[in-house]
Structure formats: C-alpha cells, structure tokens
C-alpha cells in the first residue's frame, strides 16, 4: 500500500534562503509521525508544502499525487489544524456559522456532534469574538475531524487548550489512527506527547537530522544535538 505522504529530497527556499534541504519522510496509513525540531527549523514550511501552498524541488506525494494536483475531493480527505486560525475575529459570526463556512457541504453530521468530539458542543451558539484562543482552537480541530480524513496534518494543535481537553483530543486521534487507519503528521514541541502517541519521529533543522521510533530518537544526546541544549522528556509507557 502506498504511503499517504511520501517526501524525498525536499528543497524549499524562502526569501532566497534554504528553508529545507534534503528532507525525506513518509507517513503510512495508521501511523502517527511526529515532526520535531527547534523554532524556525522548517516544520511548518514542510506542512505548507504538503498543502500545496509553497513551491518546492524534489519529490512530494500526498495521497499519491503531487500536492499541486490534488482535487477538491482529495483535499476533503485531508484534515489540517494550524497553530492559530487567521481571520478577522471582529466579524459578527456565531460558532455554528464559522463551522459552516469552514466545512461547507462536507458537514455530514449535526454540528453539535462534530463539536462534541472535542468537548465543545456548548460553544455552538456563542459569538466567535467571545471565544478564547483555546475555545477557537477546539472549533478548528472539530472542523478538521468532521469529514473523517484519511490524513491529518497538525501544527501544534493543542495551543491554548487546557490539559484535560488536550488528553481527550490526543486520545481521539489515537482511536482514529488505530480503528480507521488515519495517518497523522504532527508538529509538536511537547516531547511527552510525542513519546506517548507517535509511532515514528522525524527530527529536522532545515535538513533531516534523524528519524526512528520514539524510543530511538528521544534520547538526551540526540535531542541535545537537535536543539543545541539539554532537553528532558517524560517517557510514557504504551499500554
């Protein structure tokens, strides 16, 4: 079976500088790949390439196609959660109207049920401008999961969300991965989350530094070389 994401020798330049050079990785069905590295290492840039938002050199395949050739139907099979949704928060929108705008005809389930997945059904009729940053992020996550994507791209998805909802969210992702075979590529600075949920870890700092299982990668010498200073991580045991 072909991987959901296949990247080989990726090269990306931004403002005349190399943002990524020689990066290769794969995300298979039913796999959670964590992308780690210091700030400015090119992690978000890589996600933007996969979404077809940046030019690149090298070989990139998403759902078996170059990202720039993905159809509208293909894109419905990809869920994406950015660090923060950029839009005018002063717009007089209710949460349900924002969800309809994000989902369109992809909203096959009642909106309350979509929000229940992230414990946010109570936000349905709340004005968007009254949502906290964490509440808005829950709505964005719910929208990304609404159409049961084959591939989920997450860029620090739990930003601003309280710990209890974070655990609920990551457990839901794990359930979708194991039961439905969803593939996940997650950018995260929370190495305890990486330790607990990732099946593979890819380390980048403008180039590929290392990759392997969490047990292989989340070791002090490797992390210190990646981040340039000592880094500790709480290792979760898998049940």
XYZ file of C-alpha atoms in Angstrom:
239
model
C 0.000 0.000 0.000
C 1.336 3.412 -0.976
C 2.086 5.867 1.859
C -0.280 8.766 2.409
C 2.709 11.127 2.361
C 5.993 10.473 0.584
C 8.674 13.173 0.567
C 12.106 12.647 -0.969
C 14.994 15.125 -1.107
C 12.720 18.102 -0.493
C 14.244 21.527 -1.136
C 12.457 24.766 -0.252
C 13.784 28.319 -0.485
C 12.158 31.299 1.225
C 13.422 34.811 0.641
C 16.476 33.493 -1.151
C 17.478 31.230 1.754
C 17.239 27.475 2.067
C 14.390 26.696 4.467
C 14.559 22.947 3.881
C 17.262 20.910 2.204
C 17.379 17.194 1.534
C 14.427 16.289 3.774
C 12.779 12.887 3.261
C 9.949 11.243 5.193
C 6.873 9.062 4.826
C 3.537 8.791 6.617
C 1.782 5.456 6.192
C -1.845 4.632 6.822
C -2.427 4.030 10.531
C 0.796 5.799 11.541
C 1.439 8.899 13.651
C 4.641 10.653 12.637
C 5.858 13.455 14.897
C 7.937 16.229 13.345
C 10.218 17.833 15.904
C 12.963 20.451 15.894
C 13.746 23.927 17.210
C 11.771 27.061 16.324
C 12.407 28.136 12.755
C 13.641 24.700 11.695
C 11.187 24.421 8.780
C 8.470 22.238 10.297
C 5.531 24.486 9.376
C 7.130 25.096 5.988
C 7.001 21.355 5.325
C 3.297 21.224 6.184
C 2.622 24.151 3.855
C 4.365 22.269 1.042
C 2.130 19.245 1.651
C -0.920 21.533 1.474
C 0.217 22.895 -1.888
C 0.905 26.388 -0.550
C 4.629 26.661 -1.353
C 6.817 25.865 -4.376
C 9.438 23.179 -3.855
C 12.019 20.974 -5.518
C 12.264 17.226 -5.034
C 9.560 14.567 -4.946
C 6.419 15.145 -2.887
C 3.363 12.885 -2.995
C 0.212 13.406 -0.918
C -2.482 10.745 -1.305
C -0.495 9.531 -4.294
C -0.324 12.898 -6.098
C 1.869 15.998 -6.098
C 0.163 18.498 -3.758
C -0.471 20.983 -6.550
C -2.530 18.331 -8.389
C -4.849 17.429 -5.523
C -8.501 17.757 -6.466
C -11.207 19.248 -4.268
C -12.326 15.707 -3.421
C -8.743 14.797 -2.476
C -8.469 17.797 -0.194
C -11.580 16.729 1.695
C -9.611 13.658 2.731
C -7.000 15.865 4.424
C -7.625 17.498 7.798
C -5.429 20.427 8.809
C -5.102 22.218 12.135
C -2.814 25.294 12.122
C -1.260 26.810 15.227
C -3.789 29.625 15.032
C -6.591 30.319 12.577
C -6.003 33.689 10.928
C -9.155 35.688 10.280
C -10.915 38.842 11.442
C -12.122 37.998 14.955
C -14.362 41.094 14.996
C -16.662 39.625 12.332
C -20.213 39.155 13.703
C -20.216 35.367 13.392
C -21.570 32.653 15.638
C -19.549 29.478 16.064
C -22.064 27.488 14.022
C -21.692 29.965 11.143
C -17.908 29.707 11.278
C -18.182 25.908 11.151
C -20.488 26.051 8.139
C -18.035 28.383 6.410
C -15.146 26.001 7.138
C -16.980 22.800 6.241
C -19.458 23.756 3.535
C -21.170 20.659 2.143
C -18.646 18.448 3.980
C -20.714 18.782 7.165
C -22.485 15.439 7.015
C -23.170 15.279 10.768
C -25.030 17.698 13.064
C -22.724 20.477 14.198
C -23.346 19.642 17.859
C -21.975 16.144 17.302
C -18.945 17.493 15.460
C -18.132 19.747 18.422
C -18.820 17.033 20.992
C -15.689 15.217 19.813
C -13.597 17.947 21.467
C -15.974 18.758 24.325
C -17.135 21.992 22.672
C -20.827 21.491 21.869
C -21.661 24.300 24.300
C -19.850 26.751 22.001
C -22.166 26.226 19.012
C -24.258 29.369 19.506
C -21.505 31.523 21.033
C -20.173 34.567 19.128
C -16.755 33.840 17.658
C -15.366 37.094 19.028
C -16.251 35.863 22.530
C -14.272 32.617 22.162
C -10.978 32.294 23.978
C -7.946 31.188 21.977
C -8.309 27.666 23.343
C -12.026 27.530 22.543
C -11.420 28.669 18.971
C -8.728 26.022 18.573
C -11.202 23.358 19.683
C -13.592 24.500 16.953
C -10.810 24.331 14.356
C -9.871 20.821 15.496
C -13.507 19.716 15.317
C -13.758 21.034 11.744
C -10.591 19.174 10.737
C -12.029 15.894 12.034
C -15.583 16.390 10.778
C -15.171 14.683 7.407
C -13.168 11.736 8.801
C -9.953 12.459 6.883
C -7.524 9.807 5.705
C -4.637 12.167 6.512
C -4.441 14.648 9.385
C -1.826 17.430 9.434
C -1.402 19.062 12.845
C 0.746 22.112 13.581
C 0.988 22.448 17.367
C -2.753 21.676 17.541
C -3.180 21.913 21.315
C -2.034 25.543 21.568
C -4.121 27.319 24.206
C -6.172 24.248 25.134
C -6.356 23.133 28.752
C -4.640 19.884 29.711
C -7.806 17.843 30.158
C -9.083 18.624 26.655
C -5.595 18.038 25.234
C -5.618 14.488 26.565
C -9.144 13.958 25.213
C -8.070 15.242 21.790
C -4.919 13.134 21.525
C -6.766 10.036 22.700
C -9.366 10.661 19.982
C -6.610 10.928 17.361
C -5.106 7.685 18.631
C -8.506 5.994 18.357
C -8.972 7.193 14.771
C -5.473 6.019 13.899
C -5.926 2.524 15.279
C -9.584 1.933 14.328
C -9.856 3.757 10.992
C -6.258 3.719 9.796
C -5.939 7.500 9.649
C -2.400 8.739 9.038
C -1.187 11.648 11.170
C 1.708 14.079 10.767
C 2.043 16.266 13.846
C 4.386 19.155 14.587
C 4.883 19.319 18.340
C 7.249 20.808 20.888
C 5.667 18.685 23.621
C 8.008 15.723 23.706
C 5.881 13.917 26.286
C 3.039 13.911 23.734
C 5.469 12.682 21.083
C 6.650 9.933 23.418
C 3.124 8.767 24.162
C 1.411 8.930 20.773
C 3.951 8.886 17.926
C 4.846 5.694 16.118
C 7.744 7.422 14.320
C 9.674 10.637 14.987
C 11.392 12.780 12.351
C 13.895 15.407 13.517
C 14.630 18.340 11.239
C 16.677 21.503 11.499
C 16.409 22.766 7.921
C 17.662 19.304 6.966
C 16.892 15.798 8.115
C 18.768 15.201 11.388
C 17.384 11.801 12.411
C 14.326 9.575 12.352
C 13.179 6.469 14.172
C 10.855 5.287 16.899
C 10.303 7.493 19.966
C 12.462 5.103 21.985
C 15.308 5.515 19.489
C 15.057 9.278 18.948
C 14.019 10.747 22.305
C 17.410 10.262 23.892
C 19.403 13.041 25.532
C 22.419 13.071 23.128
C 20.160 13.190 20.053
C 17.882 15.880 21.465
C 20.798 17.983 22.654
C 22.339 17.845 19.171
C 18.982 18.774 17.607
C 18.048 21.658 19.935
C 21.541 22.810 20.872
C 20.939 22.457 24.616
C 19.908 19.720 27.083
C 16.278 18.646 26.709
C 14.336 16.395 29.034
C 11.305 14.283 28.159
C 8.913 12.285 30.242
C 8.663 8.874 28.628
C 5.143 7.418 28.591
C 4.721 3.679 28.642
C 2.386 2.289 25.984
C -0.436 0.085 27.249
